[in-house]
Structures are given as C-alpha cells and as structure tokens.
Amino acid sequence: MTDSTATTPNDPAGPWAIPVRRPLPGEDKPRSTPSFPRKVWKLLVAIKDALALIFLLLFFVALFGLLAGRPNAGLPVSEGALLIELDGIVTEQPTETDPFAALSGGPQLKEIRTRDVVHALETAAADKRITSVVLDLDRFLGGGQVSLAEIGGAIDKVRAKKKPVLAFATAYTTDSYQIAAHASEIWADSIGGVAIAGPGGSRLYYKGLMDRLGITANIYRVGTFKSAVEPYLRSDQSPEAKEANLAYASVLWDNWLADVKKARPAAKLDAYIADTVGAVRAAGNDLSKASLDAGLVDRLGSRMAFSRRVAEISGATDEGKPWEFNAIPLENWVAANPPAEKGSAIAVVPVVGDIVDGEAPTGLAGGTTIAEHILDAATDSSVKAIVLRVDSPGGSVLASEEIRQALLAAKARKLPIVVSMANVAASGGYWISTPADRIFAEPETITGSIGVFGILPSFDRALAKIGVNADGIATTPLSGQPDIFGGVNEEFNALAQASVEDVYTRFTGLVARSRKQPLDKILPIAEGRVWAGGTARQLGLIDQFGGLPEALAAAAKLAKVEGDFHARYFEEEPSELSRLLANWSGAGEEETAALPRGWFGIAAMNRQLTERRLVQDLALLTRAGSVQAACLDCRAYLPAIPRPGKREAQGFLATLAMLLK
C-alpha cells in the first residue's frame, strides 16, 4: 500500500519536506480555517449589506409615506362636516420634528397651526359643501389665549351663517372650553365634564439645590421686576414679581371670562367656577351632571352618540353604520382651499419661539434666519410692506438686535413696518418691535418685560466638595475669566454688570425713541415688568388692538395700496422629512391614543410639563452664553413645546442625577 504522505523523488523540497496528507480518491479536499482578520472582514461586510438593505427599505417606506401621508387637495366626500381634530396644541408655527426622537419612537406632540384652523373655519362658513363643523377637543392640550380667541372668533363666523358647530370632549379644561364655548352644541362624555382652573400656579426655585451642590449662579441683571433669574437667587417668589405676575394674570382671566360669557350668556359660569366642588357634590359627585346643570354643556353622551348626532346633520358614510358621518378632515380642507393671492403682496415674517443666535429651524427664532427673511422681503419688488408677526418671550440680545437691524434696512427702502403681537411679545420680542411704524396687539397679549440679564454658573464650591481645587496664574485681572472652576473674580463681575447695564440703557432708549416718549416716562414701566395688552395700550407700549388682519390692513394703508392685497409669508418651511416624521410620530392612531383624555388625564399631563420647565430652567445655566432679554415666566402662557430637545434634556438630567447621588 502506498503512503499518501510520502514525498516523491522529484519533490524539490527533498526528503526534509513537511509531509502533507493528500486526499484519497473520492475524498473532499480539506478546508483551511479562516484567519481572525478574515472573520472580522466578513462580519463587517455582512453588517454593511444589512445596513444598506435596511436603509433601502426605509427609503421606500419613507417615499410611500410621503406620497400617501401628504394631505390631498381632493376631498373624501362631496359635502359633509368639517372635522377639526385638535389632538395636541395650536401654535403660530409648528416646530421642526426631531428626526432622532421620531425614529427612536419618542413621543412627538402634534402641533396645529393657528392660521390653518382660522382659515379653514372662515372658508367653511360660506362654502355649501360644509354642512356643519365638528370640534374634536378630546385630546386638546391647549394654546395661547390670543390663538384661542382667534379660533373662537372664526367659529362665530360659521354660526353667523346658520351652520351648526358641534364640540365634543370627554372633559373640558380652561383652554378647550374657551373654544367649545363658541359652539352651538357642546357635548361631554358622561364620565367627564368641565373643570376650569384659570391662569396661575407655582414655579420651581433652585437656590436650595444649588447651595447643596455648591453651584454659584453669577447673576447680572437690571430691572426690579426681572424675575427670570429669581429661581437661581431665591427659594421663593419676590413680592415685586408676585405683584407683577398677579396683575397681568388677572387681566388675562378677566378677558377669558368675558369671552366665554359672551359666547354662552345663559351658563352659570361664575357660580360654577367659584364652587366647583360644591356643584359636583350637589350632583351626586357627578362632574358631567354638574356641568350640564350649570349650562356649561348641552348634552351628555358617548363619542358614538355624538357621531350619530353629526350624521343626522351631515349624513352618514354608510347606512349600516349610522355613527360614521361624512367628514372632511382639516388637513384636506386646507390643502383644497389655499389662501387667495389677489392684489398686492404684504410680507408676513413670523418670529415664533425663543430668539436665539444664528440660524434655527421652525419653532425657534434664529436671529440670522429671521433677518434673512426680512431682507428677502425688502428686496422683493412685489412686496409693498412688512408685517412682523411676533409670538416670542425673547432671548438673545445679539439675535434681537440682528433682527432689528434688518427691519431698519427694510425701512431705509421706504417699506412700512407693522408689528402684530400674538400671544407673547416680551423682552427680546419687544426689542424687535421697536422699529415698527405701528404696533398691534390683543388685550390678552403679554408684552413689555423691558429688562435684561446675564447668567454664568461657577462650580468651585461644588468641586471643593469632592476634593478638587483649581489654581493657576494670571497676567491681568481678567486672565482666565470667567473661571467656572476656580470662581469668578470681582473684576469680571463688575465688567459683566456694566455690560448688562449698558444693554438696558440701550433697550430703554430704543423704546423711548420708538414710542416718541421721554425716557423718564419709560423707565417706570420698564424694570423688566410684564404687562397684559390692555394695560400696555394704556401705557403707550402698543398703538391699538387688533390681530393679523388689522395689521395687514394698516400696512397696506401705510404703503398706499389701492385695491386688494394678500399676505405672503416669508418663513422656514418644515422639510419633507420633517413632515413625514410628523405624520409617523404624531398622527398615528397609537400615538394619538397615548394622549391624555378626560379631566384627570389632562391634569396629570401637568407633571410632564413641569419636567419640561425644570429642564428649561436648568439648561439656562449652561446655555445662556450672551446677555438675554427674555421673559421666562411668559413661557407659561405659550403652548408647552419641549425645550430643549429630548436628548439634551436626558443628558442634562442625567448629569444632575449624578451630582445628587
């Protein structure tokens, strides 16, 4: 038998060659074991192929969702009820959807643009295709009081055309009831009712926590009433801040009562609000019955019963399903009825959200972004005037000044400038209003807050608690300042305070010159104090009451426009990806179902809003890199939109949690 491992005579390796076993006939050749680098390479290639496949699938899913999810200009039925589902909040400008939060499954609060709702109602009033209007407020989380009043006024126009407007919610709160009060029929579920809270509530003060952590808040401010920084200096509210806050909150409350009473004069509103608990006990602990007895709602019933009622008016989609009515969704109606563009163009530049440096997406007012929109409008030969629509609590002084300079450039081109204040136009929001030829606001608008501040934290005491100290050299009194680890010295504090005082002097001077009043008259109403629109008009901070339509008309008049005119918006538009993600994350049935329903559920939502406020307040310590003209208290009167982003909030709170251990 031949040895298969033997060398052959002609083998060049000779007899010292390493024996190699050759396979016998019919036997497979042996396979060599892959090396470790080859295994890693194959794994990387497999991961690459898998990711490519996943992204390809996501692309086609996104493309399909984009085409299928976009509102269609065609209407689902020839006539029926205009269905306005306010599942979320109403706002002047929806925020750009965070793609990371959306793709990771994070909840995204749906935002409905106020002007879309108003336009839909106004066009529906005279359109025969709309036989009724349905207000679904079951998951409505609120909005600014000016926005709610505008929607209420548009509902009144529908009712003036003798068209029924029906509202439904499991339970109504302050904001949702302000809208519902204008309906011809208000329905509530038998396990719901009406619970009115009114403006007010507590805010958080961090002085005790900061002392415990050893964090020093170096505060530089001007204004007796500039309470934005009080949470970092005190453990409670100052008497001055309490006086100012109560004054403008009382005005807002009086306006709310007047609006609702005018819409529902027969309701026993005062008695019900004064003793809601007593009314509920008298009704056998039944909130819905107490609401019905007080005339705040017209009928009690389930959603199915409500839908049957709408179907009686506007028809059923299927005779076998009488609880399904002919509905025309808000998005479809808006897509099918774009605003008319007759006559001359009046530019509208929205300034919505915190004013921040640089560029910013929708929902934030980037100084550079807004300035570019103003300059684009100013250089457009078809634009006859500019209306600045402000809904902002202010922010960066540098960004505010960048916007003001752009307005001055537009004025230099002989373009009239009119400001239309929405829910809030305070601090930086008022700074950018000073170039206006005319300022419009509503009685419910929150404005003023003419004051500035700066804030820088230092952590020398916090580091000392864990045995870490900072030391170094200095060649000048300002070397290494502000030293957040070793402590801020007196020279830097004096320089920073002088800078803030200089900005305050500029601010009050701008207001005095723009309002054509002596500085001595402006100083007493400045000091960082916040005013409601009604009081602001008496003080001369605004010119007259009115909304955006009145501001547009005034701008056209100043521009000597004869005949028709229309609004042309200069603003950032959410990207197609953002629209798609908004549809995925905010409009799905699962996400909508997750929103609170009923009075108790909506009340519990306040816990999450408090968490957002906590994140906003604490993030201010690390993000306020410039002098601020901001009214943080005013944020309570704006829709509760998460600020900062989810990932930033988690990171900051995680750091705080570690410090507290």
PDB file of C-alpha atoms in Angstrom, residues 481-621:
ATOM      1  CA  GLN A 481     -12.117  84.833  33.423  1.00  0.00           C
ATOM      2  CA  PRO A 482     -14.851  83.797  33.735  1.00  0.00           C
ATOM      3  CA  ASP A 483     -13.253  80.903  35.605  1.00  0.00           C
ATOM      4  CA  ILE A 484     -16.102  78.445  36.122  1.00  0.00           C
ATOM      5  CA  PHE A 485     -13.824  76.074  38.043  1.00  0.00           C
ATOM      6  CA  GLY A 486     -11.833  78.478  40.178  1.00  0.00           C
ATOM      7  CA  GLY A 487     -14.532  81.088  40.716  1.00  0.00           C
ATOM      8  CA  VAL A 488     -15.437  84.367  39.022  1.00  0.00           C
ATOM      9  CA  ASN A 489     -13.493  87.341  40.392  1.00  0.00           C
ATOM     10  CA  GLU A 490     -14.749  90.814  41.282  1.00  0.00           C
ATOM     11  CA  GLU A 491     -13.252  92.460  38.185  1.00  0.00           C
ATOM     12  CA  PHE A 492     -15.177  90.180  35.840  1.00  0.00           C
ATOM     13  CA  ASN A 493     -18.383  90.613  37.869  1.00  0.00           C
ATOM     14  CA  ALA A 494     -18.058  94.398  37.619  1.00  0.00           C
ATOM     15  CA  LEU A 495     -17.405  94.238  33.872  1.00  0.00           C
ATOM     16  CA  ALA A 496     -20.337  91.880  33.262  1.00  0.00           C
ATOM     17  CA  GLN A 497     -22.727  94.013  35.314  1.00  0.00           C
ATOM     18  CA  ALA A 498     -21.597  97.124  33.439  1.00  0.00           C
ATOM     19  CA  SER A 499     -22.271  95.370  30.140  1.00  0.00           C
ATOM     20  CA  VAL A 500     -25.775  94.402  31.218  1.00  0.00           C
ATOM     21  CA  GLU A 501     -26.489  97.937  32.418  1.00  0.00           C
ATOM     22  CA  ASP A 502     -25.279  99.313  29.090  1.00  0.00           C
ATOM     23  CA  VAL A 503     -27.624  96.989  27.178  1.00  0.00           C
ATOM     24  CA  TYR A 504     -30.507  98.026  29.446  1.00  0.00           C
ATOM     25  CA  THR A 505     -29.772 101.685  28.721  1.00  0.00           C
ATOM     26  CA  ARG A 506     -29.844 100.925  25.007  1.00  0.00           C
ATOM     27  CA  PHE A 507     -33.114  98.992  25.390  1.00  0.00           C
ATOM     28  CA  THR A 508     -34.951 101.729  27.256  1.00  0.00           C
ATOM     29  CA  GLY A 509     -33.564 104.321  24.850  1.00  0.00           C
ATOM     30  CA  LEU A 510     -34.877 102.347  21.875  1.00  0.00           C
ATOM     31  CA  VAL A 511     -38.315 102.140  23.462  1.00  0.00           C
ATOM     32  CA  ALA A 512     -38.385 105.854  24.290  1.00  0.00           C
ATOM     33  CA  ARG A 513     -37.420 106.892  20.755  1.00  0.00           C
ATOM     34  CA  SER A 514     -39.745 104.443  19.025  1.00  0.00           C
ATOM     35  CA  ARG A 515     -42.722 105.331  21.202  1.00  0.00           C
ATOM     36  CA  LYS A 516     -41.878 109.056  20.993  1.00  0.00           C
ATOM     37  CA  GLN A 517     -41.959 109.406  24.754  1.00  0.00           C
ATOM     38  CA  PRO A 518     -39.450 110.895  27.203  1.00  0.00           C
ATOM     39  CA  LEU A 519     -37.132 108.403  28.868  1.00  0.00           C
ATOM     40  CA  ASP A 520     -38.426 109.421  32.290  1.00  0.00           C
ATOM     41  CA  LYS A 521     -41.830 108.039  31.299  1.00  0.00           C
ATOM     42  CA  ILE A 522     -40.399 104.755  30.016  1.00  0.00           C
ATOM     43  CA  LEU A 523     -38.173 103.923  32.972  1.00  0.00           C
ATOM     44  CA  PRO A 524     -41.012 103.402  35.498  1.00  0.00           C
ATOM     45  CA  ILE A 525     -42.847 100.984  33.156  1.00  0.00           C
ATOM     46  CA  ALA A 526     -39.652  99.134  32.213  1.00  0.00           C
ATOM     47  CA  GLU A 527     -37.707  97.467  35.053  1.00  0.00           C
ATOM     48  CA  GLY A 528     -38.449  94.091  33.475  1.00  0.00           C
ATOM     49  CA  ARG A 529     -42.152  94.289  34.314  1.00  0.00           C
ATOM     50  CA  VAL A 530     -44.607  92.272  32.239  1.00  0.00           C
ATOM     51  CA  TRP A 531     -47.892  93.803  31.064  1.00  0.00           C
ATOM     52  CA  ALA A 532     -51.093  92.468  29.534  1.00  0.00           C
ATOM     53  CA  GLY A 533     -52.081  94.009  26.207  1.00  0.00           C
ATOM     54  CA  GLY A 534     -54.894  96.095  27.658  1.00  0.00           C
ATOM     55  CA  THR A 535     -52.580  97.776  30.161  1.00  0.00           C
ATOM     56  CA  ALA A 536     -49.781  98.052  27.599  1.00  0.00           C
ATOM     57  CA  ARG A 537     -52.055 100.128  25.379  1.00  0.00           C
ATOM     58  CA  GLN A 538     -52.835 102.500  28.224  1.00  0.00           C
ATOM     59  CA  LEU A 539     -49.092 102.853  28.859  1.00  0.00           C
ATOM     60  CA  GLY A 540     -48.392 103.577  25.205  1.00  0.00           C
ATOM     61  CA  LEU A 541     -46.343 100.428  24.571  1.00  0.00           C
ATOM     62  CA  ILE A 542     -48.706  99.414  21.758  1.00  0.00           C
ATOM     63  CA  ASP A 543     -50.799 101.534  19.397  1.00  0.00           C
ATOM     64  CA  GLN A 544     -54.099  99.708  19.070  1.00  0.00           C
ATOM     65  CA  PHE A 545     -55.935  96.423  19.487  1.00  0.00           C
ATOM     66  CA  GLY A 546     -56.201  94.078  16.570  1.00  0.00           C
ATOM     67  CA  GLY A 547     -54.985  90.819  15.115  1.00  0.00           C
ATOM     68  CA  LEU A 548     -53.092  89.958  11.976  1.00  0.00           C
ATOM     69  CA  PRO A 549     -55.899  91.037   9.584  1.00  0.00           C
ATOM     70  CA  GLU A 550     -55.951  94.507  11.117  1.00  0.00           C
ATOM     71  CA  ALA A 551     -52.147  94.703  10.960  1.00  0.00           C
ATOM     72  CA  LEU A 552     -52.190  93.732   7.279  1.00  0.00           C
ATOM     73  CA  ALA A 553     -54.816  96.371   6.528  1.00  0.00           C
ATOM     74  CA  ALA A 554     -52.772  99.019   8.347  1.00  0.00           C
ATOM     75  CA  ALA A 555     -49.618  98.015   6.457  1.00  0.00           C
ATOM     76  CA  ALA A 556     -51.464  98.251   3.137  1.00  0.00           C
ATOM     77  CA  LYS A 557     -52.766 101.686   4.076  1.00  0.00           C
ATOM     78  CA  LEU A 558     -49.298 102.928   5.070  1.00  0.00           C
ATOM     79  CA  ALA A 559     -47.977 101.597   1.749  1.00  0.00           C
ATOM     80  CA  LYS A 560     -50.817 103.408  -0.068  1.00  0.00           C
ATOM     81  CA  VAL A 561     -52.006 100.173  -1.633  1.00  0.00           C
ATOM     82  CA  GLU A 562     -55.191 100.642  -3.599  1.00  0.00           C
ATOM     83  CA  GLY A 563     -57.468  97.670  -4.055  1.00  0.00           C
ATOM     84  CA  ASP A 564     -56.884  94.098  -2.933  1.00  0.00           C
ATOM     85  CA  PHE A 565     -53.860  92.808  -1.054  1.00  0.00           C
ATOM     86  CA  HIS A 566     -52.792  89.469   0.368  1.00  0.00           C
ATOM     87  CA  ALA A 567     -50.314  88.074   2.876  1.00  0.00           C
ATOM     88  CA  ARG A 568     -47.150  86.427   1.587  1.00  0.00           C
ATOM     89  CA  TYR A 569     -45.302  84.523   4.269  1.00  0.00           C
ATOM     90  CA  PHE A 570     -41.526  84.608   4.474  1.00  0.00           C
ATOM     91  CA  GLU A 571     -40.644  81.789   6.839  1.00  0.00           C
ATOM     92  CA  GLU A 572     -38.881  78.473   7.115  1.00  0.00           C
ATOM     93  CA  GLU A 573     -40.983  75.556   5.956  1.00  0.00           C
ATOM     94  CA  PRO A 574     -40.627  72.149   7.622  1.00  0.00           C
ATOM     95  CA  SER A 575     -38.663  69.801   5.399  1.00  0.00           C
ATOM     96  CA  GLU A 576     -40.385  66.930   3.637  1.00  0.00           C
ATOM     97  CA  LEU A 577     -38.577  64.577   6.028  1.00  0.00           C
ATOM     98  CA  SER A 578     -39.928  66.537   8.974  1.00  0.00           C
ATOM     99  CA  ARG A 579     -43.467  66.372   7.570  1.00  0.00           C
ATOM    100  CA  LEU A 580     -43.128  62.634   7.095  1.00  0.00           C
ATOM    101  CA  LEU A 581     -41.763  62.109  10.584  1.00  0.00           C
ATOM    102  CA  ALA A 582     -44.537  64.283  11.999  1.00  0.00           C
ATOM    103  CA  ASN A 583     -47.071  62.020  10.282  1.00  0.00           C
ATOM    104  CA  TRP A 584     -45.364  58.917  11.601  1.00  0.00           C
ATOM    105  CA  SER A 585     -44.849  60.110  15.147  1.00  0.00           C
ATOM    106  CA  GLY A 586     -47.744  62.447  15.739  1.00  0.00           C
ATOM    107  CA  ALA A 587     -50.662  61.362  13.607  1.00  0.00           C
ATOM    108  CA  GLY A 588     -50.755  57.628  14.068  1.00  0.00           C
ATOM    109  CA  GLU A 589     -53.591  56.023  15.962  1.00  0.00           C
ATOM    110  CA  GLU A 590     -51.287  54.606  18.626  1.00  0.00           C
ATOM    111  CA  GLU A 591     -49.624  57.938  19.315  1.00  0.00           C
ATOM    112  CA  THR A 592     -52.943  59.795  19.340  1.00  0.00           C
ATOM    113  CA  ALA A 593     -54.420  57.247  21.707  1.00  0.00           C
ATOM    114  CA  ALA A 594     -51.497  57.846  24.064  1.00  0.00           C
ATOM    115  CA  LEU A 595     -52.517  61.469  24.611  1.00  0.00           C
ATOM    116  CA  PRO A 596     -54.500  62.092  27.790  1.00  0.00           C
ATOM    117  CA  ARG A 597     -58.293  62.080  27.748  1.00  0.00           C
ATOM    118  CA  GLY A 598     -60.587  63.338  30.430  1.00  0.00           C
ATOM    119  CA  TRP A 599     -60.047  65.961  33.084  1.00  0.00           C
ATOM    120  CA  PHE A 600     -57.870  63.795  35.340  1.00  0.00           C
ATOM    121  CA  GLY A 601     -55.671  62.629  32.474  1.00  0.00           C
ATOM    122  CA  ILE A 602     -55.068  66.158  31.226  1.00  0.00           C
ATOM    123  CA  ALA A 603     -54.388  67.327  34.781  1.00  0.00           C
ATOM    124  CA  ALA A 604     -51.810  64.562  35.121  1.00  0.00           C
ATOM    125  CA  MET A 605     -50.155  65.886  31.971  1.00  0.00           C
ATOM    126  CA  ASN A 606     -49.061  68.877  34.035  1.00  0.00           C
ATOM    127  CA  ARG A 607     -46.456  66.632  35.637  1.00  0.00           C
ATOM    128  CA  GLN A 608     -44.706  66.241  32.291  1.00  0.00           C
ATOM    129  CA  LEU A 609     -44.995  69.966  31.628  1.00  0.00           C
ATOM    130  CA  THR A 610     -43.327  70.609  34.995  1.00  0.00           C
ATOM    131  CA  GLU A 611     -40.481  68.315  33.965  1.00  0.00           C
ATOM    132  CA  ARG A 612     -40.053  70.324  30.771  1.00  0.00           C
ATOM    133  CA  ARG A 613     -39.953  73.553  32.745  1.00  0.00           C
ATOM    134  CA  LEU A 614     -37.336  72.024  35.048  1.00  0.00           C
ATOM    135  CA  VAL A 615     -35.160  71.106  32.074  1.00  0.00           C
ATOM    136  CA  GLN A 616     -35.578  74.572  30.540  1.00  0.00           C
ATOM    137  CA  ASP A 617     -34.647  76.324  33.769  1.00  0.00           C
ATOM    138  CA  LEU A 618     -31.590  74.193  34.493  1.00  0.00           C
ATOM    139  CA  ALA A 619     -30.389  74.257  30.885  1.00  0.00           C
ATOM    140  CA  LEU A 620     -30.384  78.065  31.089  1.00  0.00           C
ATOM    141  CA  LEU A 621     -27.404  77.803  33.425  1.00  0.00           C
TER     142      LEU A 621
END
